[in-house]
JSON list of C-alpha atoms in Angstrom, two decimals:
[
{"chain": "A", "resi": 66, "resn": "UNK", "atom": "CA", "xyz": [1.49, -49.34, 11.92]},
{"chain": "A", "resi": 67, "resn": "UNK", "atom": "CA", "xyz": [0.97, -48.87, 8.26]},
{"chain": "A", "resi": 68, "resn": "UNK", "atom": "CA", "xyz": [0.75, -44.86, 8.73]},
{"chain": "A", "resi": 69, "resn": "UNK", "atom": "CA", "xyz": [4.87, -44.59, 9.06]},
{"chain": "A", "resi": 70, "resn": "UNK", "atom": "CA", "xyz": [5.05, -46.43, 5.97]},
{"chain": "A", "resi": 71, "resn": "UNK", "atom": "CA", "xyz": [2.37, -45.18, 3.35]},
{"chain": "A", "resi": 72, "resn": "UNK", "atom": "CA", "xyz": [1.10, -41.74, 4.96]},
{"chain": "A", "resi": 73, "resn": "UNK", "atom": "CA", "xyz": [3.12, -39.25, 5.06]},
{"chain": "A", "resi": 74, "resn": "UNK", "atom": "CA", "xyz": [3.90, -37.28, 8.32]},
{"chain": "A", "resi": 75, "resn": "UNK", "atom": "CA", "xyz": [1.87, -34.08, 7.48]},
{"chain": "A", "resi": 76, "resn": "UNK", "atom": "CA", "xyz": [-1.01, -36.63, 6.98]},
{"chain": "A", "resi": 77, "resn": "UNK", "atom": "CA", "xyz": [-0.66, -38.11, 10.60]},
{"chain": "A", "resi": 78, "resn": "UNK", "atom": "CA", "xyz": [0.26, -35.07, 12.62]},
{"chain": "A", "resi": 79, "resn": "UNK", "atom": "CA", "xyz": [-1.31, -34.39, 16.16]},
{"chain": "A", "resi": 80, "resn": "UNK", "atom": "CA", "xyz": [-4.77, -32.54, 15.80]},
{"chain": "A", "resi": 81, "resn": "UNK", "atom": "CA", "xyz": [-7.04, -31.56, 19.12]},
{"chain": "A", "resi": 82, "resn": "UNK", "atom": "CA", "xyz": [-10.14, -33.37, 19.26]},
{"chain": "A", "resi": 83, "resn": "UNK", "atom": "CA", "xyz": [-12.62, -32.62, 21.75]},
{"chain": "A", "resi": 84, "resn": "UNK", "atom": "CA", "xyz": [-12.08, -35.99, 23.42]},
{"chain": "A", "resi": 85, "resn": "UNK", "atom": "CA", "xyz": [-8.38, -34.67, 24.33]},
{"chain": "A", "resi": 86, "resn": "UNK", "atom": "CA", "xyz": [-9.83, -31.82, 26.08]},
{"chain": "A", "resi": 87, "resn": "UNK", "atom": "CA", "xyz": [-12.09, -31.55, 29.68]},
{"chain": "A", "resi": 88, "resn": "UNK", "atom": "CA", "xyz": [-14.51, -29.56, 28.50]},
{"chain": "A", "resi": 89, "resn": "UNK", "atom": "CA", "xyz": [-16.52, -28.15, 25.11]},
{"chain": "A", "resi": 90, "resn": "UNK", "atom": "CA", "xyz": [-15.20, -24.64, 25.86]},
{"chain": "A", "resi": 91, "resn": "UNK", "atom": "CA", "xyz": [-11.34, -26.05, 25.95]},
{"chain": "A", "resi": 92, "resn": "UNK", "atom": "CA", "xyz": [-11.65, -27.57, 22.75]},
{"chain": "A", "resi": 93, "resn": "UNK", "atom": "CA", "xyz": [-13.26, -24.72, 21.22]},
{"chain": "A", "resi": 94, "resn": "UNK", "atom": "CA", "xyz": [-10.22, -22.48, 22.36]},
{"chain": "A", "resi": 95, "resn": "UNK", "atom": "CA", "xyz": [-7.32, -24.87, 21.91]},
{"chain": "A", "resi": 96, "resn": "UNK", "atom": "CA", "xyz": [-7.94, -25.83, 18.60]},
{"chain": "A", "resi": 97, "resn": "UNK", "atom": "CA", "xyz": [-9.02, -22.07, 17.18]},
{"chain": "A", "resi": 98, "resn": "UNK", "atom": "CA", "xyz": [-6.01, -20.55, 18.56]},
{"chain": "A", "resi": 99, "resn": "UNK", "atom": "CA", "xyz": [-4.07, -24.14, 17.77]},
{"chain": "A", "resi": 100, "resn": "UNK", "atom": "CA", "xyz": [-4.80, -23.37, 13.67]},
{"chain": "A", "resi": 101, "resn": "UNK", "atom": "CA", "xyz": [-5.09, -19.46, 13.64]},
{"chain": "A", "resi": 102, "resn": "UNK", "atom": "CA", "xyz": [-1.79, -18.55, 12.82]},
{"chain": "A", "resi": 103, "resn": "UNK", "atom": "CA", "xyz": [-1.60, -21.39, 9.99]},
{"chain": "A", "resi": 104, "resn": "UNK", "atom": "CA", "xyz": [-4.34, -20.24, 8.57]},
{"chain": "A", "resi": 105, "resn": "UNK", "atom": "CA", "xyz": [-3.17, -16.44, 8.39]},
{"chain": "A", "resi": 106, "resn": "UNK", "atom": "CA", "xyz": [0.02, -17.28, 7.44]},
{"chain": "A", "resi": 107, "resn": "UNK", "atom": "CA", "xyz": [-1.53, -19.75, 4.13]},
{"chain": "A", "resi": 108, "resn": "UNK", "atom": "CA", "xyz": [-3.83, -16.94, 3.50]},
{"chain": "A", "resi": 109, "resn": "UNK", "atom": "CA", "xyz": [-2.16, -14.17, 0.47]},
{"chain": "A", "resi": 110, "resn": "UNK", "atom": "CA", "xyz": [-5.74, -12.54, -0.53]},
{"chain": "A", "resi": 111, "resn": "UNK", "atom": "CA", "xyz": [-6.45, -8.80, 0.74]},
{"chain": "A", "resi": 112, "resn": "UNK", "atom": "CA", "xyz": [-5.31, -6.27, 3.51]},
{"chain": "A", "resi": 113, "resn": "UNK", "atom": "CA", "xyz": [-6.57, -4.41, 5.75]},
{"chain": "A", "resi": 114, "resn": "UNK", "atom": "CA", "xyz": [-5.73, -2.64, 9.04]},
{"chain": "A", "resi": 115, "resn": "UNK", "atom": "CA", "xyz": [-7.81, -2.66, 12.33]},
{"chain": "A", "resi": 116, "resn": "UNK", "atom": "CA", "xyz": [-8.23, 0.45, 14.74]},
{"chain": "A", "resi": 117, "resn": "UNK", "atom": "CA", "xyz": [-4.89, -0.29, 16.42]},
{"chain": "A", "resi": 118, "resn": "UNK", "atom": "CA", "xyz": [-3.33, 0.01, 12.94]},
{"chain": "A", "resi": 119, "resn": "UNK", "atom": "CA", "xyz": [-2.46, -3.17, 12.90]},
{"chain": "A", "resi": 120, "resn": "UNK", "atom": "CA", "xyz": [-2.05, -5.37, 9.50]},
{"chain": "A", "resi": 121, "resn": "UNK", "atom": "CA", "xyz": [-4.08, -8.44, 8.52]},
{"chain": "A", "resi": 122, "resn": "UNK", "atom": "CA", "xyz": [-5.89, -10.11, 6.12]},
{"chain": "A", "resi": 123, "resn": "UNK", "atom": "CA", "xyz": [-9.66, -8.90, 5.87]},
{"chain": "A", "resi": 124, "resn": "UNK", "atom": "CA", "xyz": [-11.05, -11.22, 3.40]},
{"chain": "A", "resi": 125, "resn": "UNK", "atom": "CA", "xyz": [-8.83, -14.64, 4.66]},
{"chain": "A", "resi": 126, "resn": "UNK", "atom": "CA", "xyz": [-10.55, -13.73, 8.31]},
{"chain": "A", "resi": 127, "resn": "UNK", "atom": "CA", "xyz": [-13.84, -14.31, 6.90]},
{"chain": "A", "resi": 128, "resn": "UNK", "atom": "CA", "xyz": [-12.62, -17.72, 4.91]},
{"chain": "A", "resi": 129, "resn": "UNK", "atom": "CA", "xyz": [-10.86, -19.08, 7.36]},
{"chain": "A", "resi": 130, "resn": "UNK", "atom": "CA", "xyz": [-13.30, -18.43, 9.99]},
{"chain": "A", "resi": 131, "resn": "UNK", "atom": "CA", "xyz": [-15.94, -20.31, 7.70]},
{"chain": "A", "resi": 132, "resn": "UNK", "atom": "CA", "xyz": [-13.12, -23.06, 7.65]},
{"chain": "A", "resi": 133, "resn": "UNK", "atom": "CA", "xyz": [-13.00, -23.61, 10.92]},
{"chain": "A", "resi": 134, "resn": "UNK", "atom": "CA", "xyz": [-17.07, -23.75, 11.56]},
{"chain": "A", "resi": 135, "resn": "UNK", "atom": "CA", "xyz": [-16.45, -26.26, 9.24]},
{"chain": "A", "resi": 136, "resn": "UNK", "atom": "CA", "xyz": [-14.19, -28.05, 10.96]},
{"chain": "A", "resi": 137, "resn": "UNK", "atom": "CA", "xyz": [-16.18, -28.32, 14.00]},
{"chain": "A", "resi": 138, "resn": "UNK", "atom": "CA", "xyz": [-19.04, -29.63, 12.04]},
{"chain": "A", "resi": 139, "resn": "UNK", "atom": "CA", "xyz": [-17.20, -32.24, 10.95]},
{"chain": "A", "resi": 140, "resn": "UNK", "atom": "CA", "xyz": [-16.01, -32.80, 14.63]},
{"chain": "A", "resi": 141, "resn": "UNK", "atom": "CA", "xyz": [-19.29, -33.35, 15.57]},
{"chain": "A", "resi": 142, "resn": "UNK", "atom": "CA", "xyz": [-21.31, -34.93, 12.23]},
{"chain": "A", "resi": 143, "resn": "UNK", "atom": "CA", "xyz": [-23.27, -37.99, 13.30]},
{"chain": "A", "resi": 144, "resn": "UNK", "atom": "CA", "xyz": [-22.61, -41.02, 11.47]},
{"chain": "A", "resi": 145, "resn": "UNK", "atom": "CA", "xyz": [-25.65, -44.03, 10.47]},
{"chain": "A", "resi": 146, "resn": "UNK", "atom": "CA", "xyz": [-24.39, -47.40, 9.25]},
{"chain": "A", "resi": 147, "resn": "UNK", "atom": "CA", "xyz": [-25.22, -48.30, 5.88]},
{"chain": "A", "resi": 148, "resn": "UNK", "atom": "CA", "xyz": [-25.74, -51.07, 3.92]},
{"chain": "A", "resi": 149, "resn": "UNK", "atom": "CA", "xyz": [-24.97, -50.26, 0.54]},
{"chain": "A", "resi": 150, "resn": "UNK", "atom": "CA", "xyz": [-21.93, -49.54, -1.30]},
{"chain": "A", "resi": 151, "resn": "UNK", "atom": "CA", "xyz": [-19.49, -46.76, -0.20]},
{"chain": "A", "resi": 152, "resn": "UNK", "atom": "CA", "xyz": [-19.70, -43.64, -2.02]},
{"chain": "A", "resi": 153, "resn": "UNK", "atom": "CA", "xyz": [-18.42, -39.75, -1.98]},
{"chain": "A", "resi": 154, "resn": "UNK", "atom": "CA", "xyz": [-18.74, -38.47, 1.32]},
{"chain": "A", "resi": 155, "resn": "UNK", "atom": "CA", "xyz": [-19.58, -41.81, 3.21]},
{"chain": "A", "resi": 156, "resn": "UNK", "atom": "CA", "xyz": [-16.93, -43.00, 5.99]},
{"chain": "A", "resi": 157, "resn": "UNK", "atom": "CA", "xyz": [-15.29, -46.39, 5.96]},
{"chain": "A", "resi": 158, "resn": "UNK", "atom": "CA", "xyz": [-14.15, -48.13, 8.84]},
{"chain": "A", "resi": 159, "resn": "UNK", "atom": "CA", "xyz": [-11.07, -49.87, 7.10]},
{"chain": "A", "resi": 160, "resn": "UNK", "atom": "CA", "xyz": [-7.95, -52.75, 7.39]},
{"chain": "A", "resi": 161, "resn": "UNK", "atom": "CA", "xyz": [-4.85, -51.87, 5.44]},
{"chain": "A", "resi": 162, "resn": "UNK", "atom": "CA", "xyz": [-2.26, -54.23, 4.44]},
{"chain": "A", "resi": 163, "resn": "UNK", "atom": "CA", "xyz": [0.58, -53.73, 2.81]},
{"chain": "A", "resi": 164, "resn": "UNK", "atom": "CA", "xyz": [2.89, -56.55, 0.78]},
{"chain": "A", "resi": 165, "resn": "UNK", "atom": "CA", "xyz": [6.01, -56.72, -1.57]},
{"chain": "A", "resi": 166, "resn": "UNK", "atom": "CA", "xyz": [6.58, -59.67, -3.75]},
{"chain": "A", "resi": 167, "resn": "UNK", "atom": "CA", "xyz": [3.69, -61.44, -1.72]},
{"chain": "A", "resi": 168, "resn": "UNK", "atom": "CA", "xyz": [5.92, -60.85, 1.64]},
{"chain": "A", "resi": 169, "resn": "UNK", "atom": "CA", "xyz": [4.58, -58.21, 4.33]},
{"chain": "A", "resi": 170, "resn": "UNK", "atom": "CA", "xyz": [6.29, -54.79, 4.71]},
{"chain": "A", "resi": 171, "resn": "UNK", "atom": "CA", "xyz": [7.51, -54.44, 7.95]},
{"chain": "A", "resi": 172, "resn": "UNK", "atom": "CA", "xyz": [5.34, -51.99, 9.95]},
{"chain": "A", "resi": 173, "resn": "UNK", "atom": "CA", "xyz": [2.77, -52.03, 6.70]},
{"chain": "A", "resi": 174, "resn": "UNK", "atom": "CA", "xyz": [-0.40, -52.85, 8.67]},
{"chain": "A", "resi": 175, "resn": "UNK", "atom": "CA", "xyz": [-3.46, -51.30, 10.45]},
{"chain": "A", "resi": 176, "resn": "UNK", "atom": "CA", "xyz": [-6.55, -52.07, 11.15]},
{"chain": "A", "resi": 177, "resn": "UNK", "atom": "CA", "xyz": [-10.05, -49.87, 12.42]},
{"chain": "A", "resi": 178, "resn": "UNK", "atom": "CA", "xyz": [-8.94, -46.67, 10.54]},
{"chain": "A", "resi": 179, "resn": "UNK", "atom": "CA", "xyz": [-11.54, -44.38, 9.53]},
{"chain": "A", "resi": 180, "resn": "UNK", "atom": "CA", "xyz": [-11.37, -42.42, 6.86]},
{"chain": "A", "resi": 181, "resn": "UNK", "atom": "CA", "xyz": [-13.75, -39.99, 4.57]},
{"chain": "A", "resi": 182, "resn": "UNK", "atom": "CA", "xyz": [-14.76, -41.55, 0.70]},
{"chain": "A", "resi": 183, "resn": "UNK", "atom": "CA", "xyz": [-13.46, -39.09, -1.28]},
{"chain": "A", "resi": 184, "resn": "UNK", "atom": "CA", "xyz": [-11.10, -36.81, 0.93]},
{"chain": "A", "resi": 185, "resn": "UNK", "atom": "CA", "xyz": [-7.77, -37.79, -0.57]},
{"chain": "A", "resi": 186, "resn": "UNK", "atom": "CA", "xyz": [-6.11, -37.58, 2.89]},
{"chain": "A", "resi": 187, "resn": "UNK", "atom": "CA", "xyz": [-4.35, -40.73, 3.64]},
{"chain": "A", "resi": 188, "resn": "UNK", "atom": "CA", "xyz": [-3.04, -43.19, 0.93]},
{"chain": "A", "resi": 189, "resn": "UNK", "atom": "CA", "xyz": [-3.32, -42.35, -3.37]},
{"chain": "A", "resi": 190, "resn": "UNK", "atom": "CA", "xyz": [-5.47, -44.63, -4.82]},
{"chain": "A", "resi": 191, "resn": "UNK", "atom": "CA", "xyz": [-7.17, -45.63, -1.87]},
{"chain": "A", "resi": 192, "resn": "UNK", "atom": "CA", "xyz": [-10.62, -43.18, -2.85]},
{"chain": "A", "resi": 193, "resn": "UNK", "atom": "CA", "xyz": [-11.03, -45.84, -6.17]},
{"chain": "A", "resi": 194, "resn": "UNK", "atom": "CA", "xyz": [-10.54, -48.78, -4.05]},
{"chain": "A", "resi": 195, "resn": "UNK", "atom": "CA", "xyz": [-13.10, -48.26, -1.54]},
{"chain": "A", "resi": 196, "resn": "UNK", "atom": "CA", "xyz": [-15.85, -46.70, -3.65]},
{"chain": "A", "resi": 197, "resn": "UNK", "atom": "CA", "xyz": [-18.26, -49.23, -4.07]},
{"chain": "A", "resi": 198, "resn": "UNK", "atom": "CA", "xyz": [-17.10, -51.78, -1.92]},
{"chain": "A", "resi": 199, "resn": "UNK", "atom": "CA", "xyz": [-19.71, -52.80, 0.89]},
{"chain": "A", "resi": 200, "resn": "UNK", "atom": "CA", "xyz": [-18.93, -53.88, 4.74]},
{"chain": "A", "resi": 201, "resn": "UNK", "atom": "CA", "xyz": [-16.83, -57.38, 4.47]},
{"chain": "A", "resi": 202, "resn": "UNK", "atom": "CA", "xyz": [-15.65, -56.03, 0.64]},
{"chain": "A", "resi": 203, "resn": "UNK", "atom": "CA", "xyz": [-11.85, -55.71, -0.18]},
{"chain": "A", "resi": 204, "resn": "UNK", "atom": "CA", "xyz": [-9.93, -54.73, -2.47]},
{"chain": "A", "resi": 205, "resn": "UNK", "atom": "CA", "xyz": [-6.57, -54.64, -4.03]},
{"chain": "A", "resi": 206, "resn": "UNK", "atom": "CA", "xyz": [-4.37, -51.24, -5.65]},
{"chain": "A", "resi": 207, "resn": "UNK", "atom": "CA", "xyz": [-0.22, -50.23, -5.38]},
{"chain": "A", "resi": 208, "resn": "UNK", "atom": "CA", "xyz": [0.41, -47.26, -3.29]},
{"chain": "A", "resi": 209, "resn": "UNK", "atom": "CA", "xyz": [4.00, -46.09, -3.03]},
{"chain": "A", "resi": 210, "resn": "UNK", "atom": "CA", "xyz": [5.92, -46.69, 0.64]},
{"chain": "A", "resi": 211, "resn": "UNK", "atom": "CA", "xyz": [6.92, -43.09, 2.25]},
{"chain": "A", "resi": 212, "resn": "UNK", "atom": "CA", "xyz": [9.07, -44.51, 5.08]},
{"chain": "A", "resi": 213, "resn": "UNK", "atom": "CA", "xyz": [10.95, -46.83, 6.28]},
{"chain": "A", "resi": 214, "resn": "UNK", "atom": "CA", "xyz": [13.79, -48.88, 4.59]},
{"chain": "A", "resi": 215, "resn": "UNK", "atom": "CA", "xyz": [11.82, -49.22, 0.71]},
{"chain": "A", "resi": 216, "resn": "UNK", "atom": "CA", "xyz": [10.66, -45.92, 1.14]},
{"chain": "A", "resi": 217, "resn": "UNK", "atom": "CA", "xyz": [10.31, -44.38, -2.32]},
{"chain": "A", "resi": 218, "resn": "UNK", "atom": "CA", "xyz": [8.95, -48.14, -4.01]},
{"chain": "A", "resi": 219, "resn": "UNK", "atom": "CA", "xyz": [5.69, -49.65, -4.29]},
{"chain": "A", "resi": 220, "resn": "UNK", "atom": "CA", "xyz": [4.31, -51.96, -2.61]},
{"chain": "A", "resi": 221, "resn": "UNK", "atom": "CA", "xyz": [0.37, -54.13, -3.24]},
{"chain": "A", "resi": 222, "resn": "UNK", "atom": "CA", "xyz": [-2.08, -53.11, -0.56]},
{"chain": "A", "resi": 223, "resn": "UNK", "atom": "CA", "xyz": [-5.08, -54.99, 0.23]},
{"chain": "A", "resi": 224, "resn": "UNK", "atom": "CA", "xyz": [-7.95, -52.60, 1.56]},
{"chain": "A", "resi": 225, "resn": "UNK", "atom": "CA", "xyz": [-10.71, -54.05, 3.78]},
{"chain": "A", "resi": 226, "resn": "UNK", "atom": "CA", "xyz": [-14.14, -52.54, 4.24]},
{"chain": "A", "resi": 227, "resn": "UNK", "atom": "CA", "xyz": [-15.43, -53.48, 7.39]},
{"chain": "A", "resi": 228, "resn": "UNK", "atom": "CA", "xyz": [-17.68, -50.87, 8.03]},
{"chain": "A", "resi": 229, "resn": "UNK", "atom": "CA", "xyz": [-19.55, -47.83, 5.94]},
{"chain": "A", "resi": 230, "resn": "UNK", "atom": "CA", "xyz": [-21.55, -45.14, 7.41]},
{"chain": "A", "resi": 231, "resn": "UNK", "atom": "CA", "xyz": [-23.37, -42.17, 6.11]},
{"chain": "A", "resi": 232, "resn": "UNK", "atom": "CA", "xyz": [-22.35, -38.77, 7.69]},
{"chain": "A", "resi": 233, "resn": "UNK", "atom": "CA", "xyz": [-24.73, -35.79, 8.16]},
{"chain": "A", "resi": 234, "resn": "UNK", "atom": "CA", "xyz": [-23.03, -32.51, 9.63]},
{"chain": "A", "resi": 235, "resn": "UNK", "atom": "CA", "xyz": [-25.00, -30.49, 11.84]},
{"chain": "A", "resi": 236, "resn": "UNK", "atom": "CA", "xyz": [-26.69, -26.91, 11.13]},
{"chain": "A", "resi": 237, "resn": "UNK", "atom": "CA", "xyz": [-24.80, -24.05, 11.87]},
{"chain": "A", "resi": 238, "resn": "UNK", "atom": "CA", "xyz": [-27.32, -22.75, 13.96]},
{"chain": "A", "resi": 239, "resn": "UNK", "atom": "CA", "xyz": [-27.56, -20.79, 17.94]},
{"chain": "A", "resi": 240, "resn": "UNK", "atom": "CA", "xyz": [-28.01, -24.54, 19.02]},
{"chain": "A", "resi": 241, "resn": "UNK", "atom": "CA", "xyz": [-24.69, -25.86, 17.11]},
{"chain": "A", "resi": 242, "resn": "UNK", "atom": "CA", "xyz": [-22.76, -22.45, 18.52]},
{"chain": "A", "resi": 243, "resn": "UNK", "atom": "CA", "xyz": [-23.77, -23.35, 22.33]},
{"chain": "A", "resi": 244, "resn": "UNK", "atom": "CA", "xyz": [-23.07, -26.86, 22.14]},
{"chain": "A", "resi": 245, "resn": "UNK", "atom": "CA", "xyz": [-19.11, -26.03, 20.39]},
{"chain": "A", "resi": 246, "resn": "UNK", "atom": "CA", "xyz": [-18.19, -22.95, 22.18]},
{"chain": "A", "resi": 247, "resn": "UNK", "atom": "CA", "xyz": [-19.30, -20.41, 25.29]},
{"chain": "A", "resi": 248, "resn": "UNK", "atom": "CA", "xyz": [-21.49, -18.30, 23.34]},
{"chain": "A", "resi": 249, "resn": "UNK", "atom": "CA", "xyz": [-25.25, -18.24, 22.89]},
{"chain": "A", "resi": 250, "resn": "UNK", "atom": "CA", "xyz": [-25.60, -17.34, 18.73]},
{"chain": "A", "resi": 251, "resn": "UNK", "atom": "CA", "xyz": [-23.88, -18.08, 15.92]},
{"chain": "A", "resi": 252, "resn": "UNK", "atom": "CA", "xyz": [-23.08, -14.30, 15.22]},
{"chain": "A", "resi": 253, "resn": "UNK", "atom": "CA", "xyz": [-20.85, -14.34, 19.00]},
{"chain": "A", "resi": 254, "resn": "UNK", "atom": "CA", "xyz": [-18.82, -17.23, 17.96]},
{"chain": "A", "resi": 255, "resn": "UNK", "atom": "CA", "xyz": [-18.41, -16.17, 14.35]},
{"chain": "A", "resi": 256, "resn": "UNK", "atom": "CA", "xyz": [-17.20, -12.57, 15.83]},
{"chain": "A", "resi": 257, "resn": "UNK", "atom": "CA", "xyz": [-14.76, -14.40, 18.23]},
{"chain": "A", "resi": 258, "resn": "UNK", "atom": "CA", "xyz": [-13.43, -16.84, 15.63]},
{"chain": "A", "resi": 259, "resn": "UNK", "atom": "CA", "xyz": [-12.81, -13.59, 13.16]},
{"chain": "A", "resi": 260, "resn": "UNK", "atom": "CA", "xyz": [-11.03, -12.16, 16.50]},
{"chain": "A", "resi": 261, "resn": "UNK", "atom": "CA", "xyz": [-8.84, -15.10, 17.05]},
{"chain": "A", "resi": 262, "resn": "UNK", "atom": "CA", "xyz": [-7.85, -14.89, 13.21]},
{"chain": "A", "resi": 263, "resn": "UNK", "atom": "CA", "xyz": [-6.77, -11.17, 13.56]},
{"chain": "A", "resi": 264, "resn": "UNK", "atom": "CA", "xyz": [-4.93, -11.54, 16.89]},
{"chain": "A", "resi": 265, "resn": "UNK", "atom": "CA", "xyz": [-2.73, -14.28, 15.37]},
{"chain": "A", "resi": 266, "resn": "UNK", "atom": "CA", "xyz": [-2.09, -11.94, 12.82]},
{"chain": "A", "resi": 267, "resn": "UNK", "atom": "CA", "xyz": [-0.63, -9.56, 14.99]},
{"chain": "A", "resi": 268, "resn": "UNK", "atom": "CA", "xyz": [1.09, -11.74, 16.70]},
{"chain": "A", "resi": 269, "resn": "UNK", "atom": "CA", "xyz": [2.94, -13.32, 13.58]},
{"chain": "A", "resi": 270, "resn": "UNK", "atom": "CA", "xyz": [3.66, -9.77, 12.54]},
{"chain": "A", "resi": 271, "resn": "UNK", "atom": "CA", "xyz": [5.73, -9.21, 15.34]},
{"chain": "A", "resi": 272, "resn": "UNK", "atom": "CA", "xyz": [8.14, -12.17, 15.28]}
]
């Protein structure tokens, strides 16, 4: 696969989706409680103490709570093919290939990735090769190999767009809350999120 050569290993690390899970309320849990205590321990702005006396950060609850709606409404955006040209904020479905002095690189292939217009997550200068190139378009750019034997040198990748698709996120709304998590409004699941946040607090302040 072409992710162990030109995507580095933070880039491709396991995440819970809500296919991985049996049921709405699992995924909801695993992946809150899976990113609390990252998100405490990335967050430097504040203090505060809660009635137990314990320490934690009052204004990162409230951001990374907000985060992590936003997560989940990116978990569950809908996505409408398009014809047009791909811009900010449209997904591509896309083949990667990946070539040195006209020869492939060994592992430097994949095909059916998706991946957000503008997000920066996977490959630099992939964002300016995709943006506006249409379904069947491809395109050419250097990326520099992070694995394998070459790791460290460039290499020419060829980018194909086979698919692109606007995405609309849902509204954070009592209907959005029910259908993510166990609770009825958004004001019970924002409370819980803010809970999980300050529990994972504690619990990093006592190892």
């Amino acid at each position: 696969s072409v992710l162990s050569q030109l995507i580095s290993t933070d880039q491709t690390s396991d995440i819970v989706t809500f296919q991985d899970c049996m049921d709405k309320d699992t995924f909801y849990k695993t992946r809150e409680l899976q990113k609390a205590k990252h998100d405490v321990q990335q967050c430097q702005t504040g203090s505060n103490k809660d009635s137990n006396g314990w320490q934690f950060t009052s204004n990162c609850k409230v951001g990374q709570t907000e985060q992590r709606i936003e997560l989940m409404r990116q978990r569950f955006a809908t996505r409408e093919d398009k014809d047009g040209a791909a811009e900010d904020g449209d997904v591509v479905t896309i083949d990667l290939e990946a070539t040195q002095d006209g020869k492939p690189v060994l592992e430097g292939s994949a095909s059916g990735l998706a991946y957000k217009v503008g997000s920066g997550g996977m490959i630099e200068g992939l964002d300016a090769a995709v943006t506006g190139l249409k379904a069947g378009e491809k395109a050419d750019f250097t990326a520099e190999l992070l694995g394998g034997p070459a790791k460290g040198e460039n290499a020419d990748v060829t980018v194909t767009v086979e698919k692109v698709q606007t995405e609309t996120l849902p509204a954070v709304d009592d209907e959005f809350a029910q259908m993510i998590s166990e609770f009825d409004t958004v004001e019970e699941m924002r409370a819980d999120l803010a809970d999980a946040v300050a529990r994972m607090a504690r619990v990093d302040q006592l190892n």
